């Protein structure tokens, strides 16, 4: 509520006012002198009249001075000044400055957007909907102590907001201090979401670890009890225990890889690596699995090296996850094709794309957007029986993000699936 200087009454400078008064007094003196000369008025009376005229000319002038000096004080009241308005306007979060009674002095555009009913000079209590805010505001007004409140805002979308009310001492008109209140609002939704994700992650990870652990301790009990002297049962149980222990180790491995990649997410790999031998090494390593699943793996790679800025170990992990998934979940198609293509700049930057295509059952469209979430599986039982952890595609996505690349997933039920890892092409060295 900065006062508009142009709307205040025009104040004449001292010299002008002095000149006006002198003219009035001169005219009065001349007129009185003429009346005295004409004998219509005694000199004593004329002097008395002149004094009255002088007083009439000067006293309102003084009163006007008092009035305008008050006006000046009001204009420079620090809390209403344009400087304070500019500070509130410049605050990045929604901010409202209230007087002691809760009346709005200044508010910024973000606050006006958050609470469109807020108006300068009006009580904020009537413009804010949330009971949490109103309670905090009432308490802050009553106690002039800081208050905070969390609440869920529903308009225009659900957002978790934090309100902080901070009393700010301000100078008053007459030299003392008073307390205004600064209300700031902070969007806590991203933090809450991260917190929820962390809690979900811990719950999922513990659940995933507890399942094989429970199986292991169950079999240990059995081996110590009724199966103690049964060599056949012992063999079978030891086999199952081995599989469960391998699953746990794999889960821990994936969790560690994921956290390592996340830790270095902001550091883009800068060594140049050739993708061709990396893909070949992965395919060779998975030959036994392909044979076991009776899948023919067709590899279409160019002869010359295809260089990208990358981390070799992470790229091995990435292609291993994609090709292994194709062999596990797409085995019924009997064929997996791995190919590499260079895509020239079109709508986006030029890319190197590695496509892993299978001809298995494919994936229903509703699952596609969630496949890279941690622990998300289309069929939990199927994934577990295949030794899956539900972390593979999440790891793939994080590795690609670190390489400034992206993952494309295309699939239709019963028509197989294609997972494409896209990498930015390395710029050729500038000609010297
Ligand atoms: P998992 O360890 O379970 O394999 P991933 O993150 O690698 O975890 O994959 C998540 C889920 O995506 C899998 O459980 C599976 O349901 C589905 N999926 C992945 N690749 C394929 C594929 N090629 N064909 C069909 N479904 C797939």
Coordinates of C-alpha atoms and ligand atoms in Angstrom, one line a residue:
X1 CA 0.0 0.0 0.0
X2 CA 2.6 2.5 -1.0
X3 CA 1.1 6.0 -1.0
X4 CA 1.0 7.5 -4.4
X5 CA 3.0 10.8 -4.1
X6 CA 1.1 12.3 -7.0
X7 CA -2.2 12.0 -5.2
X8 CA -1.1 14.1 -2.2
X9 CA -2.0 17.8 -2.1
X10 CA 0.5 20.1 -3.8
X11 CA 2.6 21.9 -1.2
X12 CA 3.9 25.4 -2.1
X13 CA 7.5 26.2 -1.3
X14 CA 8.2 28.6 1.6
X15 CA 9.3 31.5 -0.7
X16 CA 6.0 31.4 -2.7
X17 CA 3.9 31.3 0.4
X18 CA 5.8 34.2 1.9
X19 CA 5.2 36.2 -1.3
X20 CA 1.4 35.5 -1.3
X21 CA 1.1 36.6 2.3
X22 CA 3.1 39.8 1.7
X23 CA 0.9 40.7 -1.2
X24 CA -2.3 40.2 0.9
X25 CA -0.9 42.2 3.7
X26 CA 0.3 45.0 1.4
X27 CA -3.2 45.3 -0.3
X28 CA -4.9 45.3 3.2
X29 CA -2.5 48.0 4.4
X30 CA -3.1 50.2 1.4
X31 CA -6.9 49.8 1.7
X32 CA -6.9 50.6 5.4
X33 CA -4.6 53.6 4.9
X34 CA -7.0 54.9 2.2
X35 CA -10.0 54.4 4.6
X36 CA -8.1 56.2 7.4
X37 CA -7.1 59.1 5.1
X38 CA -10.8 59.5 4.0
X39 CA -11.6 59.7 7.7
X40 CA -13.9 56.8 7.7
X41 CA -11.9 54.9 10.3
X42 CA -9.7 55.8 13.2
X43 CA -6.0 54.9 13.0
X44 CA -6.3 52.7 16.1
X45 CA -9.2 50.7 14.6
X46 CA -7.3 50.4 11.3
X47 CA -4.3 48.9 13.1
X48 CA -6.6 46.5 14.9
X49 CA -8.2 45.4 11.6
X50 CA -4.8 45.0 10.0
X51 CA -3.7 42.8 12.8
X52 CA -6.8 40.6 12.3
X53 CA -6.1 40.4 8.6
X54 CA -2.4 39.5 9.2
X55 CA -3.5 36.8 11.6
X56 CA -6.1 35.5 9.1
X57 CA -3.4 35.4 6.4
X58 CA -0.7 33.7 8.6
X59 CA -2.5 31.4 11.0
X60 CA -4.1 29.0 8.4
X61 CA -0.7 29.0 6.8
X62 CA 0.7 27.5 10.1
X63 CA -2.2 25.1 10.4
X64 CA -1.6 24.1 6.8
X65 CA 2.0 23.5 7.7
X66 CA 1.0 21.2 10.5
X67 CA -1.3 19.3 8.3
X68 CA 1.1 18.9 5.5
X69 CA 3.9 17.9 7.8
X70 CA 1.7 15.1 9.1
X71 CA 1.0 14.1 5.6
X72 CA 4.7 14.0 4.9
X73 CA 5.3 11.8 7.9
X74 CA 2.5 9.5 6.7
X75 CA 4.1 9.4 3.2
X76 CA 7.5 8.3 4.6
X77 CA 6.1 5.8 7.1
X78 CA 8.8 3.1 6.5
X79 CA 6.5 0.2 6.4
X80 CA 4.2 1.7 3.8
X81 CA 7.1 2.9 1.6
X82 CA 7.7 1.8 -1.9
X83 CA 11.0 0.3 -0.8
X84 CA 9.2 -2.2 1.5
X85 CA 6.7 -2.9 -1.3
X86 CA 9.6 -3.6 -3.6
X87 CA 11.2 -6.0 -1.1
X88 CA 7.9 -7.9 -0.7
X89 CA 7.4 -7.9 -4.4
X90 CA 10.9 -9.3 -5.0
X91 CA 10.5 -12.2 -2.6
X92 CA 10.6 -15.5 -4.6
X93 CA 7.8 -17.2 -2.6
X94 CA 4.3 -15.8 -2.0
X95 CA 4.7 -13.1 0.7
X96 CA 2.2 -10.8 2.5
X97 CA 3.1 -8.1 5.0
X98 CA 0.3 -7.5 7.5
X99 CA -0.1 -4.8 10.1
X100 CA -0.7 -5.7 13.7
X101 CA -4.4 -6.3 13.2
X102 CA -3.9 -8.6 10.2
X103 CA -4.6 -6.0 7.6
X104 CA -2.7 -6.4 4.3
X105 CA -0.1 -3.7 3.8
X106 CA 1.8 -5.2 0.9
X107 CA 1.6 -8.5 -1.0
X108 CA 3.5 -9.8 -4.0
X109 CA 2.2 -11.3 -7.2
X110 CA 2.8 -14.9 -6.1
X111 CA 0.7 -14.3 -3.0
X112 CA -2.1 -12.7 -5.1
X113 CA -2.0 -15.8 -7.3
X114 CA -2.1 -18.2 -4.3
X115 CA -4.9 -16.3 -2.5
X116 CA -6.7 -14.1 -5.1
X117 CA -9.1 -12.9 -2.4
X118 CA -6.3 -11.0 -0.5
X119 CA -6.7 -7.3 -0.9
X120 CA -4.5 -4.4 0.3
X121 CA -6.0 -2.6 3.4
X122 CA -8.4 -5.6 4.1
X123 CA -8.1 -8.2 6.8
X124 CA -6.2 -11.3 5.6
X125 CA -8.3 -13.5 7.9
X126 CA -11.3 -13.0 5.7
X127 CA -9.5 -13.8 2.5
X128 CA -7.8 -17.1 3.5
X129 CA -9.7 -20.3 3.4
X130 CA -7.6 -22.8 5.2
X131 CA -8.4 -23.2 8.9
X132 CA -4.7 -23.9 9.7
X133 CA -3.7 -20.5 8.3
X134 CA -6.5 -18.7 10.1
X135 CA -5.6 -20.3 13.4
X136 CA -1.9 -19.5 13.0
X137 CA -2.7 -16.0 11.9
X138 CA -5.0 -15.4 14.9
X139 CA -2.4 -16.8 17.3
X140 CA 0.4 -14.6 15.7
X141 CA -1.8 -11.5 16.0
X142 CA -2.7 -12.3 19.6
X143 CA 0.8 -13.2 20.7
X144 CA 3.0 -11.3 18.2
X145 CA 5.1 -14.5 18.2
X146 CA 6.2 -16.5 15.1
X147 CA 3.9 -19.2 14.0
X148 CA 4.0 -21.9 11.3
X149 CA 1.4 -24.2 9.8
X150 CA 1.3 -27.0 7.2
X151 CA -1.7 -27.4 5.1
X152 CA -2.9 -29.0 1.9
X153 CA -4.0 -26.5 -0.8
X154 CA -6.4 -27.9 -3.3
X155 CA -6.5 -25.1 -5.9
X156 CA -5.4 -25.2 -8.7
X157 CA -3.8 -28.6 -7.8
X158 CA -3.2 -30.4 -4.6
X159 CA 0.0 -28.9 -3.0
X160 CA 1.5 -29.3 0.4
X161 CA 2.2 -25.8 1.7
X162 CA 4.1 -24.4 4.6
X163 CA 3.1 -21.1 6.1
X164 CA 5.5 -19.1 8.2
X165 CA 4.4 -16.0 10.0
X166 CA 7.3 -13.9 11.3
X167 CA 6.8 -10.8 13.4
X168 CA 8.8 -7.8 12.1
X169 CA 9.5 -4.8 14.3
X170 CA 8.8 -1.6 12.3
X171 CA 9.2 2.1 13.3
X172 CA 5.9 3.9 14.0
X173 CA 4.9 7.4 13.0
X174 CA 6.0 8.9 16.3
X175 CA 9.4 7.3 16.8
X176 CA 8.4 4.1 18.6
X177 CA 8.3 0.5 17.2
X178 CA 5.4 -1.7 16.3
X179 CA 5.2 -5.3 15.0
X180 CA 4.0 -6.1 11.5
X181 CA 3.7 -9.7 10.4
X182 CA 5.4 -11.2 7.4
X183 CA 3.5 -14.2 6.0
X184 CA 5.5 -16.4 3.6
X185 CA 4.2 -19.5 1.9
X186 CA 6.5 -22.4 0.8
X187 CA 5.6 -25.2 -1.6
X188 CA 6.6 -28.4 0.2
X189 CA 5.2 -30.8 -2.4
X190 CA 8.5 -31.8 -4.0
X191 CA 10.1 -32.4 -0.6
X192 CA 7.1 -34.4 0.5
X193 CA 7.2 -36.4 -2.7
X194 CA 10.9 -37.2 -2.2
X195 CA 10.1 -38.2 1.4
X196 CA 7.3 -40.5 0.3
X197 CA 9.5 -42.0 -2.4
X198 CA 12.3 -42.6 0.2
X199 CA 9.8 -44.2 2.6
X200 CA 8.4 -46.4 -0.3
X201 CA 11.9 -47.3 -1.3
X202 CA 13.0 -48.4 2.1
X203 CA 9.7 -50.4 2.6
X204 CA 10.1 -52.1 -0.8
X205 CA 13.8 -52.8 -0.4
X206 CA 13.2 -54.3 3.1
X207 CA 10.3 -56.4 1.8
X208 CA 12.4 -57.7 -1.2
X209 CA 15.2 -58.6 1.2
X210 CA 13.0 -60.1 3.8
X211 CA 11.4 -62.6 1.4
X212 CA 14.5 -64.6 0.5
X213 CA 15.8 -64.1 4.1
X214 CA 12.6 -65.7 5.5
X215 CA 13.0 -68.6 3.0
X216 CA 16.7 -69.1 4.0
X217 CA 16.0 -69.1 7.7
X218 CA 13.0 -71.5 7.2
X219 CA 15.2 -73.9 5.3
X220 CA 18.0 -73.7 7.9
X221 CA 15.4 -74.6 10.6
X222 CA 14.2 -77.6 8.4
X223 CA 17.8 -78.7 7.8
X224 CA 18.5 -78.6 11.5
X225 CA 15.3 -80.4 12.3
X226 CA 13.4 -83.1 10.3
X227 CA 15.6 -83.0 7.2
X228 CA 18.8 -83.4 9.2
X229 CA 19.3 -87.0 8.2
X230 CA 17.7 -86.9 4.8
X231 CA 20.5 -86.4 2.2
X232 CA 18.0 -86.1 -0.7
X233 CA 16.0 -83.3 1.0
X234 CA 19.2 -81.6 2.1
X235 CA 20.4 -81.4 -1.5
X236 CA 17.2 -80.0 -2.7
X237 CA 16.9 -77.4 0.1
X238 CA 20.5 -76.4 -0.3
X239 CA 19.8 -75.7 -4.0
X240 CA 16.8 -73.5 -3.1
X241 CA 18.9 -71.7 -0.4
X242 CA 21.6 -71.1 -3.0
X243 CA 19.1 -69.5 -5.4
X244 CA 17.6 -67.3 -2.6
X245 CA 21.1 -66.2 -1.5
X246 CA 21.9 -65.4 -5.1
X247 CA 18.7 -63.3 -5.4
X248 CA 19.6 -61.4 -2.2
X249 CA 23.1 -60.7 -3.5
X250 CA 21.7 -59.5 -6.8
X251 CA 19.3 -57.2 -5.1
X252 CA 22.0 -55.7 -2.9
X253 CA 24.2 -55.4 -6.0
X254 CA 21.5 -53.6 -7.9
X255 CA 20.7 -51.3 -5.0
X256 CA 24.4 -50.4 -4.7
X257 CA 24.7 -49.8 -8.4
X258 CA 21.6 -47.6 -8.4
X259 CA 22.9 -45.5 -5.5
X260 CA 26.3 -45.2 -7.1
X261 CA 24.8 -44.0 -10.4
X262 CA 22.5 -41.6 -8.5
X263 CA 25.5 -40.2 -6.6
X264 CA 27.3 -39.4 -9.7
X265 CA 24.2 -38.4 -11.7
X266 CA 25.4 -34.8 -12.2
X267 CA 28.9 -35.8 -13.4
X268 CA 28.6 -36.7 -17.1
X269 CA 31.2 -39.4 -18.2
X270 CA 33.8 -37.8 -20.3
X271 CA 35.9 -40.7 -21.6
X272 CA 35.2 -41.9 -25.1
X273 CA 34.2 -45.5 -25.3
X274 CA 33.4 -47.7 -28.3
X275 CA 29.9 -49.2 -27.9
X276 CA 30.4 -52.1 -30.4
X277 CA 32.8 -54.3 -28.3
X278 CA 30.7 -53.5 -25.1
X279 CA 27.5 -54.8 -26.7
X280 CA 29.4 -57.8 -28.1
X281 CA 30.8 -58.6 -24.7
X282 CA 27.4 -58.5 -23.1
X283 CA 25.8 -60.7 -25.8
X284 CA 28.7 -63.2 -25.5
X285 CA 28.1 -63.3 -21.7
X286 CA 24.4 -64.0 -22.2
X287 CA 24.9 -66.8 -24.7
X288 CA 24.3 -69.5 -22.1
X289 CA 21.0 -67.9 -21.1
X290 CA 19.9 -67.5 -24.7
X291 CA 20.7 -71.2 -25.3
X292 CA 18.8 -72.2 -22.2
X293 CA 15.8 -70.2 -23.3
X294 CA 16.1 -71.3 -26.9
X295 CA 16.4 -67.8 -28.2
X296 CA 18.4 -66.8 -31.3
X297 CA 20.2 -63.6 -30.7
X298 CA 20.9 -61.5 -33.9
X299 CA 23.4 -58.8 -33.5
X300 CA 23.5 -56.0 -36.1
X301 CA 26.5 -53.9 -35.3
X302 CA 28.7 -51.8 -37.7
X303 CA 32.3 -52.6 -38.1
X304 CA 33.8 -49.2 -37.4
X305 CA 33.9 -48.1 -33.8
X306 CA 30.9 -46.1 -32.5
X307 CA 32.2 -43.7 -29.9
X308 CA 30.1 -42.1 -27.1
X309 CA 31.1 -40.3 -24.0
X310 CA 30.5 -43.1 -21.4
X311 CA 31.4 -45.2 -18.4
X312 CA 32.3 -48.7 -19.6
X313 CA 31.1 -50.5 -16.5
X314 CA 27.8 -48.7 -16.5
X315 CA 27.2 -49.4 -20.2
X316 CA 27.9 -53.1 -19.6
X317 CA 25.3 -53.0 -16.9
X318 CA 22.8 -51.2 -19.1
X319 CA 23.0 -53.6 -22.1
X320 CA 23.1 -56.6 -19.8
X321 CA 19.8 -55.5 -18.3
X322 CA 18.1 -54.8 -21.6
X323 CA 19.3 -58.0 -23.4
X324 CA 18.7 -60.2 -20.4
X325 CA 15.2 -58.8 -20.0
X326 CA 14.5 -59.6 -23.7
X327 CA 15.8 -63.1 -23.2
X328 CA 13.8 -63.7 -20.0
X329 CA 10.5 -62.0 -20.7
X330 CA 10.5 -62.3 -24.5
X331 CA 11.8 -65.8 -24.8
X332 CA 8.5 -67.1 -26.3
X333 CA 9.3 -65.1 -29.4
X334 CA 12.4 -67.2 -30.0
X335 CA 14.4 -64.3 -31.4
X336 CA 16.1 -61.2 -30.0
X337 CA 17.6 -58.5 -32.3
X338 CA 20.2 -56.1 -31.1
X339 CA 21.1 -53.3 -33.5
X340 CA 22.9 -50.0 -33.5
X341 CA 22.0 -47.0 -35.6
X342 CA 23.1 -43.4 -35.9
X343 CA 20.2 -41.0 -36.2
X344 CA 21.0 -37.6 -37.7
X345 CA 19.7 -34.4 -36.2
X346 CA 16.0 -34.1 -36.9
X347 CA 13.7 -32.5 -34.3
X348 CA 16.4 -33.2 -31.7
X349 CA 20.2 -33.6 -31.6
X350 CA 21.9 -36.4 -33.5
X351 CA 21.8 -39.7 -31.6
X352 CA 23.4 -43.1 -31.4
X353 CA 20.6 -45.6 -30.7
X354 CA 21.0 -49.2 -29.5
X355 CA 17.7 -51.2 -30.1
X356 CA 17.0 -54.4 -28.2
X357 CA 13.9 -56.0 -29.8
X358 CA 12.2 -59.2 -28.8
X359 CA 9.1 -61.0 -30.2
X360 CA 7.6 -62.1 -26.9
X361 CA 4.3 -61.3 -25.3
X362 CA 5.0 -57.5 -25.1
X363 CA 3.8 -55.1 -22.5
X364 CA 0.3 -53.6 -22.1
X365 CA 0.4 -49.8 -22.7
X366 CA -0.8 -48.9 -19.1
X367 CA 2.5 -50.4 -17.7
X368 CA 4.9 -48.6 -20.1
X369 CA 5.1 -45.3 -18.2
X370 CA 5.9 -47.1 -14.9
X371 CA 8.4 -49.7 -16.0
X372 CA 11.4 -47.6 -15.0
X373 CA 10.1 -47.1 -11.4
X374 CA 12.0 -48.9 -8.8
X375 CA 10.5 -52.3 -8.0
X376 CA 7.8 -51.9 -10.6
X377 CA 7.0 -55.2 -12.3
X378 CA 4.3 -56.1 -14.7
X379 CA 4.0 -59.6 -13.1
X380 CA 5.8 -59.8 -9.7
X381 CA 5.7 -63.6 -9.6
X382 CA 7.1 -63.9 -13.1
X383 CA 9.9 -61.5 -12.4
X384 CA 10.8 -63.2 -9.1
X385 CA 10.8 -66.6 -10.7
X386 CA 13.2 -65.2 -13.4
X387 CA 15.5 -63.9 -10.6
X388 CA 14.4 -60.3 -11.3
X389 CA 14.8 -57.6 -8.7
X390 CA 12.5 -55.0 -10.3
X391 CA 15.4 -52.5 -10.3
X392 CA 16.9 -53.3 -13.8
X393 CA 15.1 -50.7 -15.9
X394 CA 15.4 -48.1 -13.2
X395 CA 19.1 -48.6 -13.3
X396 CA 19.0 -48.4 -17.1
X397 CA 17.2 -45.1 -16.9
X398 CA 19.6 -43.6 -14.4
X399 CA 22.6 -44.7 -16.4
X400 CA 21.2 -43.1 -19.5
X401 CA 20.4 -39.9 -17.6
X402 CA 23.9 -39.7 -16.4
X403 CA 25.1 -40.2 -20.0
X404 CA 22.6 -37.4 -21.0
X405 CA 20.7 -40.0 -23.0
X406 CA 17.2 -41.4 -22.9
X407 CA 15.3 -44.7 -22.9
X408 CA 12.5 -45.3 -25.4
X409 CA 10.1 -48.2 -24.8
X410 CA 7.8 -49.4 -27.5
X411 CA 5.5 -52.4 -27.2
X412 CA 2.2 -53.8 -28.0
X413 CA 0.7 -56.8 -26.3
X414 CA 1.6 -60.0 -28.3
X415 CA 3.9 -58.1 -30.6
X416 CA 7.1 -58.1 -28.6
X417 CA 8.9 -55.1 -27.2
X418 CA 11.7 -52.7 -28.3
X419 CA 13.9 -51.0 -25.7
X420 CA 16.0 -48.3 -27.3
X421 CA 19.0 -46.7 -25.5
X422 CA 19.7 -43.3 -27.0
X423 CA 23.1 -41.5 -26.6
X424 CA 24.0 -38.1 -27.7
X425 CA 26.5 -38.3 -30.6
X426 CA 30.0 -37.1 -29.9
X427 CA 30.8 -33.9 -31.8
X428 CA 33.7 -34.4 -34.2
X429 CA 36.8 -32.5 -33.2
X430 CA 36.9 -29.0 -34.7
X431 CA 39.0 -28.7 -37.8
X432 CA 42.3 -26.9 -37.1
Ligands
LIG1 P1 13.2 -57.2 -13.3 O1 14.3 -57.3 -12.4 O2 11.9 -57.6 -12.7 O3 13.4 -57.8 -14.6 P2 13.2 -54.6 -14.6 O4 13.2 -53.3 -14.0 O5 14.3 -55.0 -15.5 O6 13.0 -55.6 -13.4 O7 11.9 -54.8 -15.5 C1 10.6 -54.4 -14.9 C2 9.5 -55.2 -15.5 O8 9.3 -54.9 -16.8 C3 9.8 -56.7 -15.5 O9 9.4 -57.3 -14.2 C4 8.8 -57.2 -16.6 O10 7.6 -57.3 -16.1 C5 8.8 -56.0 -17.6 N1 9.7 -56.2 -18.7 C6 11.0 -55.7 -18.9 N2 11.5 -56.1 -20.1 C7 10.5 -56.7 -20.7 C8 10.4 -57.3 -22.0 N3 11.4 -57.3 -22.9 N4 9.2 -57.9 -22.3 C9 8.2 -57.9 -21.5 N5 8.2 -57.3 -20.2 C10 9.4 -56.8 -19.9

